[in-house]
Coordinates of C-alpha atoms in Angstrom, one line a residue:
M312 CA -9.5 3.3 -3.5
C313 CA -11.5 5.6 -1.2
G314 CA -11.5 5.8 2.6
I315 CA -14.6 5.3 4.7
V316 CA -15.3 5.8 8.4
G317 CA -18.3 5.4 10.7
Y318 CA -19.2 5.9 14.4
I319 CA -21.8 4.9 16.9
G320 CA -21.5 6.1 20.4
P321 CA -22.2 8.9 23.0
K322 CA -19.7 11.4 21.6
Q323 CA -20.2 13.9 18.9
A324 CA -19.7 12.0 15.6
I325 CA -18.2 14.6 13.3
P326 CA -14.9 15.3 15.1
I327 CA -14.3 11.5 15.3
L328 CA -15.1 11.1 11.6
I329 CA -12.8 13.9 10.6
S330 CA -10.0 12.5 12.7
G331 CA -10.4 9.1 11.0
L332 CA -10.5 10.7 7.5
E333 CA -7.3 12.6 8.2
K334 CA -5.6 9.2 8.6
L335 CA -7.3 7.8 5.5
E336 CA -6.7 10.7 3.2
Y337 CA -3.9 8.8 1.5
R338 CA -6.6 6.6 0.0
G339 CA -8.1 9.5 -1.9
Y340 CA -8.3 13.2 -1.8
D341 CA -10.5 14.4 -4.7
S342 CA -13.3 15.3 -2.3
A343 CA -14.6 14.4 1.2
G344 CA -17.8 14.4 3.2
V345 CA -19.6 13.4 6.4
A346 CA -23.1 12.8 7.5
M347 CA -24.9 12.3 10.8
I348 CA -28.4 11.7 11.9
S349 CA -29.9 14.6 13.7
K350 CA -33.5 15.3 14.6
G351 CA -34.9 12.8 12.2
S352 CA -32.9 13.9 9.1
F353 CA -29.4 13.6 7.7
D354 CA -27.0 16.5 8.2
V355 CA -24.6 16.2 5.2
F356 CA -21.5 18.2 4.7
R357 CA -19.3 17.8 1.6
A358 CA -16.5 19.6 -0.2
E359 CA -14.4 19.1 -3.4
G360 CA -10.7 18.8 -3.0
K361 CA -8.6 17.9 0.0
L362 CA -10.0 17.2 3.4
Q363 CA -9.0 20.7 4.6
N364 CA -11.8 22.1 2.4
L365 CA -14.4 20.0 4.3
K366 CA -12.9 21.0 7.6
N367 CA -13.2 24.7 6.6
V368 CA -16.9 24.1 5.9
L369 CA -17.5 22.3 9.2
K370 CA -15.6 25.0 11.1
E371 CA -17.8 27.7 9.7
E372 CA -20.8 25.6 10.9
G373 CA -19.3 25.1 14.3
R374 CA -19.3 21.3 14.0
L375 CA -15.6 20.4 14.6
E376 CA -15.4 20.8 18.3
Q377 CA -16.0 17.8 20.5
S378 CA -18.6 18.7 23.2
P379 CA -21.1 16.9 25.4
S380 CA -24.0 15.6 23.4
E381 CA -27.0 17.8 23.0
K382 CA -29.0 14.6 23.5
G383 CA -27.8 14.2 27.0
G384 CA -25.5 11.3 26.3
A385 CA -27.8 9.6 23.9
L386 CA -26.6 7.7 20.8
N387 CA -24.8 9.6 18.0
I388 CA -24.3 8.0 14.6
G389 CA -22.3 9.2 11.6
I390 CA -20.4 8.2 8.5
G391 CA -17.7 9.8 6.5
H392 CA -15.7 9.4 3.2
T393 CA -12.6 10.7 1.4
R394 CA -12.8 10.0 -2.4
W395 CA -10.5 8.9 -5.2
A396 CA -12.7 9.4 -8.3
T397 CA -13.7 6.4 -10.4
H398 CA -17.3 7.0 -11.7
G399 CA -17.9 10.8 -12.0
R400 CA -15.4 13.6 -11.9
P401 CA -14.2 15.1 -8.6
S402 CA -16.8 17.6 -7.5
E403 CA -18.9 18.4 -4.4
T404 CA -22.0 16.8 -6.1
N405 CA -20.1 13.5 -6.6
A406 CA -18.6 13.5 -3.1
H407 CA -19.9 11.0 -0.6
P408 CA -22.1 10.5 1.5
H409 CA -25.0 10.0 -0.9
V410 CA -28.6 10.2 0.3
A411 CA -31.8 8.7 -1.2
E412 CA -34.7 9.6 1.0
K413 CA -34.3 7.5 4.2
I414 CA -30.9 6.0 3.3
C415 CA -27.4 7.5 3.5
V416 CA -24.4 5.6 2.0
V417 CA -20.6 5.8 1.7
H418 CA -18.8 3.4 -0.6
N419 CA -15.4 2.2 -1.6
G420 CA -15.1 0.2 -4.8
I421 CA -16.7 0.0 -8.2
I422 CA -20.3 -1.3 -9.0
E423 CA -19.7 -2.5 -12.5
N424 CA -23.3 -2.9 -13.4
Y425 CA -24.3 0.6 -12.2
A426 CA -25.5 1.7 -15.7
A427 CA -28.2 -1.1 -15.9
L428 CA -29.2 -0.5 -12.3
R429 CA -29.5 3.2 -12.8
D430 CA -31.7 2.8 -15.9
R431 CA -34.0 0.6 -14.0
L432 CA -34.2 2.9 -11.0
E433 CA -34.8 6.0 -13.1
A434 CA -37.6 4.1 -14.8
Q435 CA -39.1 3.6 -11.3
G436 CA -39.0 7.4 -10.7
C437 CA -35.7 7.8 -8.9
V438 CA -34.0 11.1 -9.5
F439 CA -30.2 11.1 -9.4
Q440 CA -28.1 14.1 -8.3
S441 CA -24.6 12.8 -9.1
E442 CA -22.6 10.8 -11.7
T443 CA -21.5 8.2 -9.3
D444 CA -22.1 4.5 -9.0
T445 CA -22.5 5.0 -5.2
E446 CA -25.8 6.9 -5.5
I447 CA -27.2 3.9 -7.3
A448 CA -26.5 1.9 -4.1
A449 CA -28.4 4.5 -2.0
H450 CA -31.5 4.4 -4.2
L451 CA -31.5 0.7 -4.6
I452 CA -31.3 0.1 -0.8
N453 CA -34.0 2.7 -0.3
S454 CA -36.2 0.9 -2.9
H455 CA -35.8 -2.4 -1.2
L456 CA -36.4 -0.9 2.2
S457 CA -40.0 -0.1 1.3
T458 CA -40.6 -3.2 -0.8
T459 CA -38.8 -6.5 -0.3
A460 CA -37.3 -5.7 3.1
G461 CA -40.4 -4.6 4.9
G462 CA -38.6 -1.7 6.5
D463 CA -35.6 -3.7 7.8
L464 CA -32.3 -2.1 7.0
L465 CA -30.3 -5.3 7.1
L466 CA -32.7 -7.1 4.7
A467 CA -32.6 -4.1 2.3
V468 CA -28.8 -4.0 2.2
R469 CA -28.8 -7.8 1.7
A470 CA -31.2 -7.6 -1.2
A471 CA -29.3 -4.7 -2.8
V472 CA -25.8 -6.2 -2.7
D473 CA -27.2 -9.4 -4.2
E474 CA -27.7 -7.3 -7.3
F475 CA -24.3 -5.7 -7.3
V476 CA -21.6 -6.8 -9.7
G477 CA -18.1 -5.5 -8.7
S478 CA -16.2 -4.6 -5.6
Y479 CA -17.6 -2.7 -2.7
A480 CA -17.4 -1.8 1.0
I481 CA -20.5 0.1 1.9
V482 CA -21.7 1.6 5.1
V483 CA -25.4 2.4 5.3
A484 CA -27.4 4.4 7.8
S485 CA -31.2 4.7 7.9
L486 CA -33.5 7.4 9.3
D487 CA -36.0 4.7 10.4
E488 CA -33.3 2.9 12.4
P489 CA -31.0 5.5 13.8
E490 CA -29.3 3.1 16.2
R491 CA -27.6 0.9 13.7
L492 CA -25.2 0.8 10.7
V493 CA -25.2 -2.0 8.2
I494 CA -21.9 -2.8 6.3
A495 CA -21.4 -5.0 3.3
R496 CA -18.1 -6.0 1.8
N497 CA -16.8 -7.7 -1.3
A498 CA -13.2 -7.4 -2.6
T499 CA -12.7 -4.1 -0.7
P500 CA -11.4 -3.8 2.8
V501 CA -13.4 -2.6 5.9
I502 CA -12.8 -3.2 9.6
I503 CA -15.0 -2.6 12.7
G504 CA -13.3 -1.3 15.8
L505 CA -14.7 -2.4 19.1
S506 CA -14.6 -0.4 22.3
E507 CA -16.6 -0.1 25.5
G508 CA -19.8 1.8 24.6
E509 CA -18.6 2.7 21.2
V510 CA -18.2 1.2 17.7
F511 CA -16.0 2.5 14.9
V512 CA -15.9 1.6 11.2
A513 CA -13.0 2.3 8.8
S514 CA -11.2 1.2 5.6
D515 CA -8.0 0.7 7.5
I516 CA -6.9 0.1 11.1
P517 CA -4.8 3.3 11.7
A518 CA -7.9 5.5 11.1
V519 CA -9.4 4.5 14.5
L520 CA -6.3 3.1 16.3
E521 CA -6.4 5.9 18.8
H522 CA -9.8 4.7 20.0
T523 CA -9.3 0.9 20.1
K524 CA -7.0 -1.9 19.4
R525 CA -9.7 -4.6 19.0
F526 CA -11.0 -5.1 15.5
Q527 CA -13.5 -7.3 13.7
V528 CA -12.2 -7.8 10.2
M529 CA -14.9 -8.5 7.6
E530 CA -14.4 -11.1 4.8
D531 CA -15.7 -11.0 1.2
G532 CA -19.4 -11.6 0.9
E533 CA -20.2 -10.7 4.5
I534 CA -22.7 -8.2 5.9
A535 CA -22.4 -6.7 9.4
D536 CA -25.2 -5.4 11.6
V537 CA -23.5 -2.9 13.8
R538 CA -25.2 -1.6 17.0
I539 CA -23.7 -0.1 20.1
D540 CA -23.9 -3.3 22.1
K541 CA -23.5 -5.9 19.5
V542 CA -21.9 -6.6 16.1
S543 CA -23.4 -9.5 14.1
L544 CA -21.8 -10.9 11.0
E545 CA -23.5 -13.0 8.3
A546 CA -22.7 -14.5 4.9
D547 CA -25.4 -15.9 2.6
G548 CA -28.0 -15.1 5.3
K549 CA -26.3 -17.3 7.8
P550 CA -24.5 -16.1 11.0
V551 CA -20.7 -16.0 11.1
T552 CA -18.7 -16.3 14.3
R553 CA -15.2 -14.9 14.3
E554 CA -13.0 -13.7 17.2
P555 CA -11.8 -10.1 17.0
I556 CA -8.1 -9.5 16.4
T557 CA -5.9 -7.3 18.6
V558 CA -3.2 -5.1 17.0
K559 CA -0.1 -3.9 18.6
W560 CA 0.5 -0.7 16.6
D561 CA 1.1 2.4 18.7
P562 CA -1.0 5.4 17.4
I563 CA 2.2 7.6 17.7
T564 CA 3.6 5.7 14.7
A565 CA 1.0 7.3 12.6
E566 CA 2.1 10.9 13.4
K567 CA 4.9 12.8 11.7
G568 CA 7.2 12.8 14.8
G569 CA 8.7 16.2 13.9
Y570 CA 9.5 15.5 10.3
R571 CA 8.2 17.8 7.6
H572 CA 6.5 15.0 5.7
F573 CA 5.4 11.4 6.5
M574 CA 7.6 10.2 3.7
L575 CA 10.7 11.6 5.3
K576 CA 9.8 10.2 8.6
E577 CA 9.2 6.8 7.0
I578 CA 12.5 6.9 5.2
H579 CA 14.3 7.5 8.5
E580 CA 12.3 4.7 10.2
Q581 CA 13.9 2.1 8.0
P582 CA 16.8 1.0 10.3
H583 CA 14.2 0.3 13.0
V584 CA 11.5 -1.5 10.8
V585 CA 14.1 -3.6 9.1
T586 CA 15.3 -4.8 12.5
E587 CA 11.7 -5.5 13.5
T588 CA 11.3 -7.6 10.4
F589 CA 14.2 -10.0 11.1
R590 CA 14.0 -9.7 15.0
G591 CA 13.1 -13.1 16.4
R592 CA 13.4 -14.9 13.1
I593 CA 17.2 -15.5 13.0
K594 CA 19.6 -17.5 15.1
Q595 CA 23.1 -16.1 14.4
E596 CA 25.2 -18.9 15.9
E597 CA 23.4 -21.5 13.7
G598 CA 22.9 -19.4 10.6
G599 CA 19.2 -20.3 10.7
V600 CA 16.0 -18.6 9.8
F601 CA 12.7 -19.3 11.7
L602 CA 9.5 -18.1 10.0
D603 CA 6.7 -19.1 12.4
D604 CA 3.9 -18.0 10.1
V605 CA 5.3 -20.0 7.2
N606 CA 4.0 -23.5 7.7
L607 CA 5.8 -25.1 4.8
S608 CA 7.9 -28.1 6.0
D609 CA 11.4 -28.9 4.8
E610 CA 10.0 -31.8 2.8
E611 CA 7.5 -29.5 1.1
L612 CA 10.1 -26.9 0.3
K613 CA 12.4 -29.6 -1.1
H614 CA 9.8 -30.6 -3.7
I615 CA 9.1 -27.1 -5.0
K616 CA 10.1 -27.0 -8.7
R617 CA 9.5 -23.4 -9.3
V618 CA 8.5 -20.1 -7.6
C619 CA 6.1 -17.6 -9.0
I620 CA 6.0 -14.1 -7.4
V621 CA 3.2 -11.6 -8.2
A622 CA 2.9 -8.0 -7.1
C623 CA 2.2 -4.5 -8.3
G624 CA 4.1 -1.2 -8.3
T625 CA 6.9 -0.9 -5.7
A626 CA 6.1 -4.4 -4.4
W627 CA 6.8 -5.7 -7.9
H628 CA 10.3 -4.3 -7.7
A629 CA 10.7 -6.0 -4.3
A630 CA 9.6 -9.2 -6.0
L631 CA 12.3 -8.8 -8.6
V632 CA 15.0 -8.6 -5.9
T633 CA 13.5 -11.6 -4.2
K634 CA 13.8 -13.5 -7.4
F635 CA 17.6 -12.9 -7.4
Y636 CA 17.7 -13.9 -3.7
I637 CA 15.9 -17.2 -4.2
E638 CA 17.7 -18.2 -7.4
E639 CA 21.1 -17.2 -5.9
L640 CA 20.6 -18.9 -2.5
A641 CA 18.0 -21.6 -3.0
K642 CA 18.8 -22.5 -6.6
I643 CA 15.1 -22.6 -7.8
P644 CA 13.9 -20.9 -11.0
V645 CA 11.7 -17.9 -10.2
E646 CA 9.2 -16.0 -12.4
V647 CA 8.0 -12.5 -11.5
D648 CA 4.7 -11.2 -12.9
Y649 CA 2.4 -8.2 -12.5
G650 CA -0.8 -9.0 -10.8
S651 CA -2.8 -7.2 -13.5
E652 CA -1.2 -9.5 -16.2
F653 CA -1.0 -12.8 -14.4
R654 CA -4.7 -13.0 -13.5
Y655 CA -5.8 -12.5 -17.1
R656 CA -3.9 -15.2 -18.9
T657 CA -3.5 -18.9 -18.5
P658 CA -0.6 -19.3 -16.1
L659 CA 1.3 -22.6 -15.7
V660 CA 1.0 -23.0 -12.0
D661 CA 0.5 -26.4 -10.2
K662 CA 1.0 -28.2 -6.9
D663 CA 4.8 -28.1 -7.3
T664 CA 4.8 -24.3 -7.5
L665 CA 5.3 -21.9 -4.6
F666 CA 3.2 -18.9 -5.4
I667 CA 4.2 -15.7 -3.5
V668 CA 2.3 -12.4 -3.5
V669 CA 3.8 -9.2 -2.2
S670 CA 1.5 -6.4 -1.0
Q671 CA 2.0 -3.7 1.6
S672 CA -1.7 -3.2 2.3
G673 CA -2.8 -6.8 1.7
E674 CA -5.7 -5.4 -0.2
T675 CA -4.3 -4.8 -3.7
A676 CA -7.1 -6.0 -6.0
D677 CA -5.0 -7.5 -8.9
T678 CA -2.6 -9.2 -6.5
L679 CA -5.5 -10.7 -4.5
G680 CA -7.2 -11.9 -7.8
S681 CA -3.9 -13.6 -8.8
L682 CA -3.7 -15.2 -5.4
N683 CA -7.2 -16.6 -5.7
L684 CA -6.4 -18.0 -9.2
A685 CA -3.2 -19.6 -7.9
R686 CA -5.1 -21.3 -5.1
E687 CA -7.6 -22.6 -7.6
L688 CA -4.8 -24.1 -9.6
G689 CA -3.4 -25.9 -6.6
A690 CA -0.2 -24.0 -5.9
K691 CA 1.2 -23.5 -2.4
T692 CA 0.6 -19.9 -1.5
L693 CA 2.5 -17.4 0.6
A694 CA 2.0 -13.7 1.2
I695 CA 4.6 -11.1 2.1
C696 CA 2.4 -8.5 3.7
N697 CA 2.5 -5.6 6.2
V698 CA -1.1 -5.5 7.5
V699 CA -2.3 -8.1 10.0
G700 CA -5.8 -9.4 9.2
S701 CA -5.8 -8.0 5.6
T702 CA -7.6 -10.0 2.9
I703 CA -4.4 -11.3 1.3
A704 CA -3.0 -12.3 4.7
R705 CA -6.1 -14.2 5.4
R706 CA -6.4 -15.8 2.0
A707 CA -2.9 -17.1 1.7
E708 CA -1.9 -20.4 3.3
N709 CA 1.2 -18.8 4.7
V710 CA 2.1 -15.3 5.7
L711 CA 5.4 -13.6 6.2
Y712 CA 4.6 -10.2 7.9
T713 CA 7.0 -7.4 7.3
H714 CA 6.5 -5.3 10.5
A715 CA 6.8 -2.0 8.8
G716 CA 4.0 -0.5 10.9
P717 CA 1.5 2.0 9.3
E718 CA 2.9 3.6 6.2
I719 CA 1.0 6.9 5.6
S720 CA 2.8 8.5 2.7
V721 CA 1.5 7.2 -0.7
A722 CA 5.0 6.6 -2.0
S723 CA 6.2 3.5 -0.3
T724 CA 9.7 3.5 1.3
K725 CA 9.9 1.6 4.6
A726 CA 7.4 -1.1 3.3
F727 CA 9.7 -1.6 0.4
S728 CA 12.8 -2.2 2.6
T729 CA 10.9 -4.6 4.8
Q730 CA 9.7 -6.5 1.8
L731 CA 13.3 -6.9 0.6
T732 CA 14.3 -8.1 4.1
A733 CA 11.4 -10.6 4.1
G734 CA 12.4 -11.8 0.7
Y735 CA 16.0 -12.3 1.9
L736 CA 14.8 -14.3 5.0
L737 CA 12.5 -16.4 2.9
A738 CA 15.3 -17.3 0.4
L739 CA 17.6 -18.3 3.3
R740 CA 14.8 -20.5 4.7
I741 CA 14.1 -22.2 1.4
A742 CA 17.8 -22.7 0.8
A743 CA 18.4 -24.3 4.2
A744 CA 15.4 -26.6 3.7
R745 CA 16.7 -27.8 0.4
G746 CA 20.3 -28.3 1.7
V747 CA 21.9 -26.1 -0.9
L748 CA 23.3 -23.5 1.6
S749 CA 26.3 -24.4 3.6
E750 CA 26.3 -23.6 7.3
E751 CA 29.2 -21.2 6.8
K752 CA 27.4 -19.3 4.1
G753 CA 24.2 -19.2 6.2
K754 CA 26.1 -17.8 9.2
Q755 CA 27.7 -15.1 6.9
C756 CA 24.3 -14.2 5.5
I757 CA 22.8 -13.8 9.0
E758 CA 25.8 -11.8 10.2
D759 CA 25.5 -9.5 7.2
L760 CA 21.8 -9.0 8.0
M761 CA 22.5 -8.1 11.6
S762 CA 24.6 -5.2 10.2
L763 CA 22.0 -4.0 7.8
P764 CA 20.3 -1.4 10.1
S765 CA 23.6 0.3 10.8
M766 CA 24.4 0.4 7.0
I767 CA 21.0 2.0 6.3
S768 CA 21.7 4.5 9.1
E769 CA 25.0 5.4 7.4
A770 CA 23.2 5.8 4.0
L771 CA 20.7 8.2 5.7
K772 CA 23.6 10.5 6.6
H773 CA 23.9 11.5 3.0
S774 CA 20.6 13.4 3.1
R775 CA 22.3 16.8 3.0
Q776 CA 24.5 15.9 0.1
I777 CA 21.5 14.5 -1.8
E778 CA 19.4 17.6 -1.0
R779 CA 22.1 19.7 -2.7
I780 CA 22.1 17.4 -5.7
A781 CA 18.3 17.6 -5.9
K782 CA 18.4 21.4 -6.0
K783 CA 21.1 21.2 -8.7
Y784 CA 19.2 18.9 -11.0
G785 CA 15.6 19.3 -9.9
K786 CA 14.6 21.5 -12.8
S787 CA 15.3 18.7 -15.3
D788 CA 12.5 17.4 -17.4
G789 CA 13.6 13.8 -17.3
F790 CA 15.9 11.4 -15.5
L791 CA 17.4 8.0 -16.6
Y792 CA 18.2 5.4 -14.0
L793 CA 20.5 2.4 -14.8
G794 CA 21.5 -0.6 -12.7
R795 CA 22.8 -4.1 -13.1
G796 CA 22.1 -7.5 -11.5
L797 CA 20.5 -7.1 -8.1
L798 CA 20.5 -3.3 -8.5
Y799 CA 18.6 -3.0 -11.7
P800 CA 15.3 -3.4 -9.8
I801 CA 16.5 -0.6 -7.5
A802 CA 17.0 1.6 -10.6
L803 CA 13.4 0.8 -11.6
E804 CA 12.3 1.7 -8.1
G805 CA 14.3 4.9 -8.0
A806 CA 12.7 6.0 -11.3
L807 CA 9.2 5.2 -10.0
K808 CA 9.7 7.1 -6.8
L809 CA 10.9 10.2 -8.7
K810 CA 7.9 10.2 -11.1
E811 CA 5.4 9.4 -8.3
I812 CA 6.1 12.5 -6.2
S813 CA 7.9 15.0 -8.4
Y814 CA 6.0 14.5 -11.6
I815 CA 9.3 14.3 -13.6
H816 CA 9.3 11.7 -16.3
A817 CA 11.9 9.1 -15.3
E818 CA 12.8 5.7 -16.8
G819 CA 14.6 2.8 -15.2
Y820 CA 16.5 0.2 -17.2
P821 CA 19.0 -2.6 -16.8
A822 CA 22.3 -0.8 -17.7
G823 CA 23.0 -3.4 -20.4
E824 CA 19.8 -2.4 -22.2
M825 CA 21.0 1.2 -22.6
K826 CA 22.3 0.7 -26.1
H827 CA 19.0 -0.9 -27.2
G828 CA 17.2 2.4 -27.2
P829 CA 17.5 4.6 -24.1
I830 CA 21.0 5.9 -25.2
A831 CA 19.1 8.0 -27.8
L832 CA 17.8 10.1 -24.9
I833 CA 21.2 11.1 -23.5
N834 CA 22.3 14.7 -23.9
E835 CA 23.8 17.4 -21.7
D836 CA 20.5 18.1 -20.1
L837 CA 19.7 14.6 -18.9
P838 CA 20.7 13.5 -15.4
V839 CA 21.6 9.8 -15.5
V840 CA 21.5 8.0 -12.1
V841 CA 23.7 4.9 -12.2
V842 CA 23.5 2.4 -9.3
F843 CA 26.3 -0.1 -8.9
G844 CA 28.8 -1.6 -6.5
R845 CA 32.3 -3.1 -6.8
D846 CA 31.0 -6.6 -7.0
G847 CA 33.1 -8.1 -9.9
V848 CA 31.9 -8.2 -13.5
N849 CA 29.0 -5.8 -12.9
Y850 CA 31.4 -3.1 -11.8
E851 CA 33.4 -3.3 -15.0
K852 CA 30.3 -3.3 -17.1
A853 CA 28.8 -0.4 -15.2
M854 CA 32.0 1.7 -15.8
S855 CA 31.7 1.0 -19.5
N856 CA 28.1 2.3 -19.4
L857 CA 29.3 5.4 -17.6
I858 CA 31.9 6.1 -20.3
E859 CA 29.1 5.8 -22.9
V860 CA 26.9 8.2 -21.0
E861 CA 29.8 10.7 -20.4
S862 CA 30.8 10.7 -24.0
R863 CA 27.3 11.9 -24.9
G864 CA 27.3 14.7 -22.4
G865 CA 25.0 13.0 -19.8
R866 CA 25.2 14.3 -16.3
I867 CA 26.1 11.2 -14.2
I868 CA 24.9 10.8 -10.6
A869 CA 26.7 7.7 -9.3
V870 CA 25.3 5.8 -6.3
T871 CA 28.0 3.3 -5.4
D872 CA 30.0 1.8 -2.5
H873 CA 33.3 3.6 -3.0
E874 CA 34.5 6.4 -5.2
T875 CA 37.5 5.4 -7.4
S876 CA 39.8 7.8 -9.3
E877 CA 38.2 6.4 -12.5
L878 CA 34.7 7.2 -11.3
K879 CA 35.8 10.7 -10.1
N880 CA 36.7 11.6 -13.6
L881 CA 33.4 10.4 -15.1
A882 CA 30.6 11.2 -12.6
W883 CA 29.3 14.7 -11.9
E884 CA 28.1 13.6 -8.5
T885 CA 29.0 10.5 -6.4
I886 CA 27.2 9.2 -3.4
A887 CA 29.6 6.7 -1.9
L888 CA 27.9 4.4 0.7
G889 CA 30.9 2.4 2.0
D890 CA 31.3 -1.4 2.2
V891 CA 28.0 -3.3 1.7
P892 CA 27.7 -7.0 1.1
P893 CA 26.5 -7.6 -2.4
L894 CA 23.2 -9.3 -1.4
L895 CA 22.3 -6.4 0.8
M896 CA 23.0 -3.7 -1.7
P897 CA 19.4 -3.4 -2.8
M898 CA 18.3 -2.5 0.8
V899 CA 21.1 0.1 1.3
F900 CA 21.3 1.6 -2.2
S901 CA 17.6 2.3 -2.4
I902 CA 17.9 4.8 0.5
P903 CA 19.7 7.5 -1.6
L904 CA 17.2 7.1 -4.4
Q905 CA 14.3 7.6 -2.0
L906 CA 16.0 10.7 -0.6
L907 CA 16.7 12.0 -4.1
A908 CA 13.0 11.7 -5.1
Y909 CA 12.0 13.3 -1.8
H910 CA 14.3 16.3 -2.0
V911 CA 13.5 16.9 -5.7
A912 CA 9.8 16.9 -4.9
V913 CA 10.2 19.3 -2.1
Y914 CA 12.3 21.6 -4.3
R915 CA 9.6 21.5 -7.0
G916 CA 6.9 22.2 -4.4
T917 CA 4.7 19.1 -5.1
D918 CA 2.6 17.3 -2.6
V919 CA 5.0 14.8 -1.2
D920 CA 2.7 12.6 0.9
Q921 CA -0.3 12.8 -1.4
P922 CA 0.8 13.0 -5.0
R923 CA -1.8 13.7 -7.6
N924 CA -3.9 10.9 -9.1
L925 CA -2.4 8.3 -6.7
A926 CA -3.8 6.4 -3.7
K927 CA -2.0 4.3 -1.2
S928 CA -4.0 1.1 -1.6
V929 CA -5.2 0.1 -5.1
T930 CA -8.3 -1.9 -4.1
V931 CA -10.0 -1.7 -7.4
E932 CA -8.8 -2.8 -10.9

């Protein structure tokens, strides 16, 4: 859940490390630190709290400015880290990097057997300064360096990680070999950026995208020996050969672009990224969908008996909507499960199951674990993912990329919309292969999809109205969100967004469940957000729910397609979005809920892009 960076090259390391950490701070912001090798020792700078605190320390030391190397163009080497606390409270002492004599380490992950290792190392005379599992790694590598490894850093790291139980991405520097970094990875992401005369290391591609677009992506169990002129990979002591990947992201997409927060920028990017997700994958005149990365044949899709979708957090809500799409269009039963639950029971998955995982980062630990289990059970696997080259994208047999681009804000918005779009495309593809979708229906679905970006743009025009609503209700202690059918997952997502960034307790429910408990919460102080459209029986049922809320004094905020006279008499606020095809309502109706959460958070003065206790990519259990 932490962010790591590294650099080898002729430039001053610290400004490059800080630039990378700024782009990784969404992964953790309890503390931060950097270290570089200078005159035969480690210069280490650390600070508790957000990265700005570390920058203040470095500014006082005059270390932030990029200037010609004091070594006359000789090699500079450094590593950095931004932390989300697991073992050990947030503090300067527990901040990375950690040093043990000749070794300096940064680490992302959890070393589960750290207690046993620490006891052994203490018995050998090691003195620990922190509460972290990472310092164990530094001492263990240092111990192997002078014993089993004969002074070779690569051998010392190899011997140490053989003793680790858990997940890790570690970057290691040694005073004895100041020209190299050694990296080891297991179940935690790390990439190596390749450029002429420079090498970069990071947890995520955007951290170093301004420097290079060529990346070597490490796999689980691999160790990399990184030098200025060569990067060597190995697994189980044997060389690994893999071609680097080239990414097409523009570094500008990782900047705020004039918006106050990354979240607001990413909300407004949704018409564009939704278009990018279906661009080149549809043929309007035929009503067809073409998914080049999904290598399942029509014959294979015809023989699928059930679909299982696994995800976590916001992606789980996208999975719920995708369930509706596949069952409605392709007529196959679909089960949706949390990754953290699926992987720890005995699931009924076999060769006739299409197993789908949904993950923005492609590194979500529980989702990845579930994918591995499904593969072992023989299921056909497919990932809906945003990050090219991520672990989940590489592990799944088929990948449907979402093309949302880098999403910096911790609270997901544009990734969610593209996941919904991808789920819609996949449902159409399966339906066509199984012969259960008429050509007329297929054409209509594609035509509707072509109009989706403009419908999202229209929904974004309600931002000022939603800002006024946020100021009116933003002091409330709780919110209730209700929805039916395709929109009940959107009610769940709306509640999640609000609690994530405003710290208001919010609950989302299927509207039909209100009388089974949540109705007890309703009083004149409770805003109730009801999401519904005029799509037949669900509209009539939703109006009945509104009457029940209104009779108990609840303050109704209605998100719908059109305001009727009946609704005007019931709702305190109505956000009317205009005509939206029923299947596309989840993509469009989620926009006002994202904006509501955003404006409430701004009104309450919380940290919108980096809410407390959360990290963007949950890469540990």
